[in-house]
Tab-separated table of C-alpha atoms in Angstrom:
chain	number	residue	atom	x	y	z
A	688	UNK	CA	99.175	52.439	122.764
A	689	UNK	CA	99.987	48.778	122.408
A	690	UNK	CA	100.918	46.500	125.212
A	691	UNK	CA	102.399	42.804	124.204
A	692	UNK	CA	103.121	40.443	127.794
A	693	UNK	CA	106.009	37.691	126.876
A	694	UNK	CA	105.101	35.051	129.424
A	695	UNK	CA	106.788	31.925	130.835
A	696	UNK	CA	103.793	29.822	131.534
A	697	UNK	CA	105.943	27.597	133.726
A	698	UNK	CA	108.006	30.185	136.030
A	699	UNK	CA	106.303	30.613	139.666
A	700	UNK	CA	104.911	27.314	139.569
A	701	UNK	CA	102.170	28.696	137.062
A	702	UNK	CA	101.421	31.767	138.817
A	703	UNK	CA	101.809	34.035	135.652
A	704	UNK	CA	99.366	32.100	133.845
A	705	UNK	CA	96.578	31.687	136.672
A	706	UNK	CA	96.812	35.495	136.855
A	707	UNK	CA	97.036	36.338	133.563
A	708	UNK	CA	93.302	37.937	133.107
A	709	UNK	CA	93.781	39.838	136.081
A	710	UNK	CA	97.259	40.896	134.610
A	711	UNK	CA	96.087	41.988	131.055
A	712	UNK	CA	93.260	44.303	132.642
A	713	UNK	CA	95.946	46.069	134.824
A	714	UNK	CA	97.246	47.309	131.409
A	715	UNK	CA	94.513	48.324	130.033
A	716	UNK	CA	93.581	50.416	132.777
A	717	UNK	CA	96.887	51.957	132.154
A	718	UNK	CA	95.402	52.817	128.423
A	719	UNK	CA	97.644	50.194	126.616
A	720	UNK	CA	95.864	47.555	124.392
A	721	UNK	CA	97.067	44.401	126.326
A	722	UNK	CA	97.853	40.837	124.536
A	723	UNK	CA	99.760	37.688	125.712
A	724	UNK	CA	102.442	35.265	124.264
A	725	UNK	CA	103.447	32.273	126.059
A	726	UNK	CA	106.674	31.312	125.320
A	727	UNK	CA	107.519	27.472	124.100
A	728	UNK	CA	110.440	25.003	124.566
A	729	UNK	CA	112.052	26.875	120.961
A	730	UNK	CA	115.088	28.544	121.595
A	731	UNK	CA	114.693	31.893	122.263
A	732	UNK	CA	111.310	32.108	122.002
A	733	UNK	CA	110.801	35.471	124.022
A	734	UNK	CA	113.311	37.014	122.132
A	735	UNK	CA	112.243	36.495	118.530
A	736	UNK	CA	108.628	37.276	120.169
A	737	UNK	CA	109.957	41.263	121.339
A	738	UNK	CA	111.891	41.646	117.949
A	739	UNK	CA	108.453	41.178	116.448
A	740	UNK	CA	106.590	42.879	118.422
A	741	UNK	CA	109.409	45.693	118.789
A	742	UNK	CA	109.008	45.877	114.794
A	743	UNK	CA	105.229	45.957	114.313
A	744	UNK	CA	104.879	48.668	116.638
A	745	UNK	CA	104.107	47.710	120.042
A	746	UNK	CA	105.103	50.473	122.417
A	747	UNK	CA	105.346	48.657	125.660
A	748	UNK	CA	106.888	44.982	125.936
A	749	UNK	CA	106.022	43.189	129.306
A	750	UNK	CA	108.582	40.108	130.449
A	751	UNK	CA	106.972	38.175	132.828
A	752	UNK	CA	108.739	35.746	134.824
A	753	UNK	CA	112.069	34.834	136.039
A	754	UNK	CA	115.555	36.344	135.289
A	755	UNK	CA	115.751	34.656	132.298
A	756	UNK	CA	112.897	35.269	130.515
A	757	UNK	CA	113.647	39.009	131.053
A	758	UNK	CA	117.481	38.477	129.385
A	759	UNK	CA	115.183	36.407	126.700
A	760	UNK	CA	113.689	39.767	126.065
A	761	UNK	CA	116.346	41.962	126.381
A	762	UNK	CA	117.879	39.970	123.458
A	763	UNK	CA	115.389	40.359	121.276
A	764	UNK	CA	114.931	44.294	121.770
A	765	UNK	CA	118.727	45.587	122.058
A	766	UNK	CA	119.453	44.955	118.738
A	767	UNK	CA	117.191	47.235	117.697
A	768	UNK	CA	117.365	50.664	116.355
A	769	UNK	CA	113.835	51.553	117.374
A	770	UNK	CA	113.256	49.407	121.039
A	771	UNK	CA	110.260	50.011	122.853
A	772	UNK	CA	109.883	50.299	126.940
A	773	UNK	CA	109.863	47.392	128.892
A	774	UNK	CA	108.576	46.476	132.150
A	775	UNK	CA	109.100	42.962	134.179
A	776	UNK	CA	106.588	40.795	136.141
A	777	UNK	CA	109.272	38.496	138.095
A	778	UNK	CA	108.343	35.017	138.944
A	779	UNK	CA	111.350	33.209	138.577
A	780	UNK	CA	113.710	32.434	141.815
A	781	UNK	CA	115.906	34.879	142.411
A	782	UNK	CA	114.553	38.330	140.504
A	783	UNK	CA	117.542	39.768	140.520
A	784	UNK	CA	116.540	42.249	137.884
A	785	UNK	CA	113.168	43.017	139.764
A	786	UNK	CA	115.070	43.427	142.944
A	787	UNK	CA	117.048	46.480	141.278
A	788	UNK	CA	114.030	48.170	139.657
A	789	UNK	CA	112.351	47.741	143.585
A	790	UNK	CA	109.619	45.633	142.102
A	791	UNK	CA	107.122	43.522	144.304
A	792	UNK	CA	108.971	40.154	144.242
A	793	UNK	CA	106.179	37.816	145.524
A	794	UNK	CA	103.441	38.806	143.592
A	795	UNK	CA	102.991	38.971	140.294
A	796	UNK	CA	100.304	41.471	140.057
A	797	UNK	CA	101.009	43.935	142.550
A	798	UNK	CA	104.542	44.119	140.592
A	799	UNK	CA	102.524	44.686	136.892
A	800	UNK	CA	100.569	47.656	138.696
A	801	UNK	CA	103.824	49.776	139.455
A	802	UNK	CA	102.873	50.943	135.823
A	803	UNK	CA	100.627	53.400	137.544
A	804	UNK	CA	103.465	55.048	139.148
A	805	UNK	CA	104.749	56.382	135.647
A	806	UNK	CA	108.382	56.187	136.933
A	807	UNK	CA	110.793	54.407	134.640
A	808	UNK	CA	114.413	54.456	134.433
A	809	UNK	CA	116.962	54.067	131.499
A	810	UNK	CA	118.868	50.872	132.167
A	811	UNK	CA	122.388	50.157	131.057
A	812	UNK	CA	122.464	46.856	128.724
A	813	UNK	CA	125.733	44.236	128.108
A	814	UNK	CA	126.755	43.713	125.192
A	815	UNK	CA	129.171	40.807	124.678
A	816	UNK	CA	130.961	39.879	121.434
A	817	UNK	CA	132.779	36.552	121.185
A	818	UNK	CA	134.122	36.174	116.960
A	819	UNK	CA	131.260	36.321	115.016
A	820	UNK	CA	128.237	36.175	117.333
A	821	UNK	CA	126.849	38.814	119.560
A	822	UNK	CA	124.601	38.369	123.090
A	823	UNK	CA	123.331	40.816	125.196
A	824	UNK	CA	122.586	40.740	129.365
A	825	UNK	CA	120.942	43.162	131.665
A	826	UNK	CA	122.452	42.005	135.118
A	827	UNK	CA	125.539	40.507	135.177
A	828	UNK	CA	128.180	37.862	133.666
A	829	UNK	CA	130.328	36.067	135.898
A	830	UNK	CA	133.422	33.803	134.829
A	831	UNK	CA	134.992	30.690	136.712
A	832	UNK	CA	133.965	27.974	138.347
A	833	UNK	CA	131.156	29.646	140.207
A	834	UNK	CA	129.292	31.232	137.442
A	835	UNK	CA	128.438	27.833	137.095
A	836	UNK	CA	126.242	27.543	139.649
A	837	UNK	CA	123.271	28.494	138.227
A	838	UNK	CA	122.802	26.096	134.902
A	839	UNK	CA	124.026	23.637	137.277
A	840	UNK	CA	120.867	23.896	139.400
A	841	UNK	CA	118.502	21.044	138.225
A	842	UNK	CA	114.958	23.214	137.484
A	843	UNK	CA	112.586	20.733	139.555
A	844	UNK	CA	115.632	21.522	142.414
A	845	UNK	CA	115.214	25.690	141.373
A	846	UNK	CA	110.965	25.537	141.383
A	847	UNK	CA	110.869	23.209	144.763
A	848	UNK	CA	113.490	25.026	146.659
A	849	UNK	CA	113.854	28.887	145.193
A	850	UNK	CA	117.654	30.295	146.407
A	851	UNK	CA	118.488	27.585	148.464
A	852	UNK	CA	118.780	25.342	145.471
A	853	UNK	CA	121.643	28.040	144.522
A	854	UNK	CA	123.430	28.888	147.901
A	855	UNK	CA	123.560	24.762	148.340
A	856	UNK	CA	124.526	24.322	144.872
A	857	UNK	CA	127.516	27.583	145.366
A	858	UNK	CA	129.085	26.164	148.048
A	859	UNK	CA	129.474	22.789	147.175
A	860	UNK	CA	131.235	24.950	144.074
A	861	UNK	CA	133.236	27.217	146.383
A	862	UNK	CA	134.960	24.283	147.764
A	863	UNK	CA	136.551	23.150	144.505
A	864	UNK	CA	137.145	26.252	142.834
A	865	UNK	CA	140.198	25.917	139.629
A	866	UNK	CA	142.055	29.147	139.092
A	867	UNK	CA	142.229	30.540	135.257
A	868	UNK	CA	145.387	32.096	133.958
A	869	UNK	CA	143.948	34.857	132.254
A	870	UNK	CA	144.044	38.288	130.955
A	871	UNK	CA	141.599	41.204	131.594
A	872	UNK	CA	141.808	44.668	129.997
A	873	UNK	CA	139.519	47.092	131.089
A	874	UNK	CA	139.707	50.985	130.508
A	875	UNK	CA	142.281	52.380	132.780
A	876	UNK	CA	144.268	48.922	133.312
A	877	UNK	CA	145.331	45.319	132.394
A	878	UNK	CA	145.552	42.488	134.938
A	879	UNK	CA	147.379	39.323	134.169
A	880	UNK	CA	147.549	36.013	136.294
A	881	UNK	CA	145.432	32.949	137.683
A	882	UNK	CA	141.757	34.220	138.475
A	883	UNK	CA	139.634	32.252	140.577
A	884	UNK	CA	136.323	34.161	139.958
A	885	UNK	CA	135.399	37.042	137.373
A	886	UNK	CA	131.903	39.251	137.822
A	887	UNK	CA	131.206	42.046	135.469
A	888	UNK	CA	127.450	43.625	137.421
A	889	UNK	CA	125.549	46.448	135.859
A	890	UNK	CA	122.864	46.403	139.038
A	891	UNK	CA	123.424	46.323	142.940
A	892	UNK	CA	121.317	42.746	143.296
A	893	UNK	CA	123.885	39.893	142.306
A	894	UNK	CA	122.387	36.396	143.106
A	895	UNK	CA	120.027	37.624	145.694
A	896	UNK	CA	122.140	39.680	147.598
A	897	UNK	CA	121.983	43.784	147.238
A	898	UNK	CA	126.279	44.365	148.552
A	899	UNK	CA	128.570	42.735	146.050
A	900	UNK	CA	128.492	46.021	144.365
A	901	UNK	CA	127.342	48.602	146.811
A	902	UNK	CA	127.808	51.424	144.634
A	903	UNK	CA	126.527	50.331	141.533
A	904	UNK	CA	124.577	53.214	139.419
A	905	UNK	CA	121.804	51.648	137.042
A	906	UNK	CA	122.504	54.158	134.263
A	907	UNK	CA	126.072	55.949	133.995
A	908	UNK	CA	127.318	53.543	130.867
A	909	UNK	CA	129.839	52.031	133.587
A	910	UNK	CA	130.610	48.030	134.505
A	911	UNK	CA	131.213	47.154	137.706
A	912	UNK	CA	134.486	45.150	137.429
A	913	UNK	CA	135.094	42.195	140.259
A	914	UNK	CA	138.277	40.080	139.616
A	915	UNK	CA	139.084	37.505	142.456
A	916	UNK	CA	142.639	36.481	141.927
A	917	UNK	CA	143.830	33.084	142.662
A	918	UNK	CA	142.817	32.491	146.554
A	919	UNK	CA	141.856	29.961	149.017
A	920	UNK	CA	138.947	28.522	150.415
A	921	UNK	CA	139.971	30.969	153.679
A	922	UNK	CA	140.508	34.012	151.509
A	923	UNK	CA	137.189	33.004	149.302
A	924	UNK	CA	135.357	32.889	152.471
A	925	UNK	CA	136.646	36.195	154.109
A	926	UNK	CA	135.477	37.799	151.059
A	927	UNK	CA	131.997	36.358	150.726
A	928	UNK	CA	131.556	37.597	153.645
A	929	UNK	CA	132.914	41.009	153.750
A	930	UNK	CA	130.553	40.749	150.294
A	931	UNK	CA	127.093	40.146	152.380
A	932	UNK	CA	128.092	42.536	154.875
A	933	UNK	CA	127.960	46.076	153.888
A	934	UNK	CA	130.102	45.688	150.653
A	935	UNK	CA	133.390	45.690	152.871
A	936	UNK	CA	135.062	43.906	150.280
A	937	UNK	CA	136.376	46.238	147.531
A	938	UNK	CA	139.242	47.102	149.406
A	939	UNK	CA	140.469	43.524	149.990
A	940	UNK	CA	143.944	43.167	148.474
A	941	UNK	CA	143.217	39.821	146.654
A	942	UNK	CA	140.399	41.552	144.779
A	943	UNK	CA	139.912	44.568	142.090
A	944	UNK	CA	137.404	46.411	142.003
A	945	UNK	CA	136.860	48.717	139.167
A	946	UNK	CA	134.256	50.812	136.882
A	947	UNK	CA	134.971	50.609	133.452
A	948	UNK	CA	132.513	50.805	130.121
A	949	UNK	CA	134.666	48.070	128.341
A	950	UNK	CA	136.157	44.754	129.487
A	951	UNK	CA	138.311	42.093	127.539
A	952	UNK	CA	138.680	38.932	128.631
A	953	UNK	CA	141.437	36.416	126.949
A	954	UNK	CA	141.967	32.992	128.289
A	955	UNK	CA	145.482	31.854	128.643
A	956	UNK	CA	147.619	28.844	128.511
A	957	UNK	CA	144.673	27.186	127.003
A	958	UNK	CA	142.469	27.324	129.941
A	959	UNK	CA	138.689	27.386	129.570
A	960	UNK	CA	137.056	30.334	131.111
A	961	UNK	CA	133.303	29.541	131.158
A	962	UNK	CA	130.955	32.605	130.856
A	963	UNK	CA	127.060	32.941	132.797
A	964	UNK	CA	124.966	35.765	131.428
A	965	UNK	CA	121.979	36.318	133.532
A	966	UNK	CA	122.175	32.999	135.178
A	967	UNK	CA	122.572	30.583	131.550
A	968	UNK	CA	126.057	29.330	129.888
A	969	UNK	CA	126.564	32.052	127.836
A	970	UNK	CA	129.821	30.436	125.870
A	971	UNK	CA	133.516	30.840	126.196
A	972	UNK	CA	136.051	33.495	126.405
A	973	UNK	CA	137.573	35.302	125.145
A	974	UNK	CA	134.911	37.336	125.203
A	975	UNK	CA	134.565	41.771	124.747
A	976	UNK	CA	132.164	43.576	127.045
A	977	UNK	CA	130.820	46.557	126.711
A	978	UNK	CA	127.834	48.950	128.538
A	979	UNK	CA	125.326	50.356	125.936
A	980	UNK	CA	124.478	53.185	128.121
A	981	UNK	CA	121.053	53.969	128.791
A	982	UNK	CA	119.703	51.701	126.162
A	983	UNK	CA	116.540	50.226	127.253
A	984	UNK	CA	113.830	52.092	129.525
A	985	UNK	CA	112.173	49.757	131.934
A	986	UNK	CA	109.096	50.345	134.243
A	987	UNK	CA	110.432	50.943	137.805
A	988	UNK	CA	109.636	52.160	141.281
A	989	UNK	CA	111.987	55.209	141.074
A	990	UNK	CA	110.564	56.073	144.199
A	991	UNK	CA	111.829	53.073	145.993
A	992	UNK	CA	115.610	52.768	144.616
A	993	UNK	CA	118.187	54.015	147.677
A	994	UNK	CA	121.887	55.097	146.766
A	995	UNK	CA	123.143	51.619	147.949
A	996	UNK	CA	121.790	48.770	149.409
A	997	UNK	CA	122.869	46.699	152.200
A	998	UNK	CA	122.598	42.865	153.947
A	999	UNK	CA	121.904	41.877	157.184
A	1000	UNK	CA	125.337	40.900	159.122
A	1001	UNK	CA	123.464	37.706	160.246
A	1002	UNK	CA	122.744	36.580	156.532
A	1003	UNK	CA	126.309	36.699	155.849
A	1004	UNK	CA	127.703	34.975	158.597
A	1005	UNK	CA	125.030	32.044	158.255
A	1006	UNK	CA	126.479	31.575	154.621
A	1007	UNK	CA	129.611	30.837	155.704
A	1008	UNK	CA	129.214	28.762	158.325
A	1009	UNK	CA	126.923	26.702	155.638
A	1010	UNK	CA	129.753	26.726	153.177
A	1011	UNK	CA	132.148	25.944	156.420
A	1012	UNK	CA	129.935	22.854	157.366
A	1013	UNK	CA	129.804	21.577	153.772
A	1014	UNK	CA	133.751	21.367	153.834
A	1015	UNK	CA	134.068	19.401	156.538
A	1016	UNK	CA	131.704	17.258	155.631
């Protein structure tokens, strides 16, 4: 068997690459014939790296760093009739994908060695179609002002300061979110009006936190729908944190919540409706979603995913009285 690591050489502040060697033997203790690709500044580099490797045969693909190095990956391999497993090595800031798959977050090789477990789980994959071009995700995609926040994020401000960079950046955001008139189909239902914020999740771990979707299932070909309709700061703010504490939220009246294996998304009265796929711009709507169920097998710790996860009470309230500070400022 046939190992090939796609690496960001940058993500962690280097620590990939200083632990590379120790890394590549981990795999071949596993009985996989281990090799290494950095990626480079060329667009898309991980992903036309797993096509390849996908194509000449390589059995196991390894993405190793942050969230979207893995997304680089998944976009390579979806496409794919034949795709290969994959496992992640996060070193990015948030992990988001690692967090669902219960990987070791902090260190890089302790996460690579959850290959001796021999657990893996078939992951659900996004597909989004917008005219003539075609992307994929493995997280989420999140519409409206606030799924800007995360190519807003300068990356010396992401490496220097992890997920405060992004809870700073997200509430200076929440402040002066613009309502979209929109439309959004999904499979049992339509809804029409100003939106304020759009998430579509396929995991439990949104932005670092494991309760914006606290019954997400990994596998069952199902989106998690989130529409916000138009609201203010107040109602944004009850909701974020009825979010961070225990998932409260999905029965809040200015919010549906839905599952649903397709999702439309038109634009109206000529308003732009940005679109973030795994934390990058990922164009604009109107956009089609839909859940390729099953459609990649990842490494995981099987062992270590719960039914639904949960946040402390006293994270949530500290976020609000950050974003609550910030206004009045």
């Amino acid at each position: 068997m046939k190992a090939r690591i796609i690496y960001n050489p940058t993500s962690g502040r280097e620590t990939i690459k200083r632990e590379m060697l120790d890394i590549l033997q981990v795999y071949e203790q596993a009985g996989y014939e281990t090799s290494a690709f950095a990626t480079t500044p060329e667009p898309m580099s991980a992903a036309k790296e797993a096509a390849r490797a996908a194509k000449v045969g390589f059995d196991l693909i390894v993405a190793a760093g942050g969230d979207g190095t893995t997304n680089e990956v998944v976009n390579g391999l979806a496409p794919l009739t034949k795709r290969p497993m994959m496992a992640v090595i996060p070193a990015g800031t948030t992990n988001d994908y690692a967090r669902a798959l219960k990987l070791p977050r902090d260190e890089p090789l302790e996460a690579a060695k959850v290959i001796f477990q021999h657990e893996t789980i078939k992951m659900d994959i996004g597909q989004v179609s917008n005219h003539d071009e075609t992307k994929y995700f493995m997280n989420i995609a999140a519409l409206g002002t606030i799924s800007e926040v995360t190519y807003t994020v300068p990356s010396l401000m992401k490496s220097l300061y992890g997920y405060v960079a992004y809870l700073v950046k997200g509430a200076e955001l929440i402040t002066r979110i613009k309502p979209v008139n929109a439309k959004v189909t999904y499979d049992d239902g339509e809804y029409s009006g100003k939106i304020s914020m759009i998430f579509l999740a396929l995991t439990n771990s949104v932005g670092g936190f494991e309760s914006i979707v606290p019954d997400a299932k990994l596998d069952d070909g199902k989106f998690t729908l989130l529409i916000i309709k138009e609201s203010n700061l107040a109602q944004i703010l009850q909701m974020i944190a009825q979010m961070l504490n225990g998932g409260k939220h999905i029965d809040n009246s200015q919010m549906i919540y839905k599952k649903t294996s397709k999702v439309e998304i038109t634009p109206l009265d000529d308003d732009q409706l940005k679109v973030n796929l795994d934390g990058e711009y990922g164009g604009d709507a109107p956009m089609v979603f839909n859940d390729l169920q099953q459609h990649i097998e990842f490494v995981a710790n099987r062992s270590g995913m719960p039914e639904a996860a949960t946040i402390s009470t006293q994270k949530a309230q500290q976020f609000v009285k950050d974003v609550e500070k910030l206004n009045t400022n």
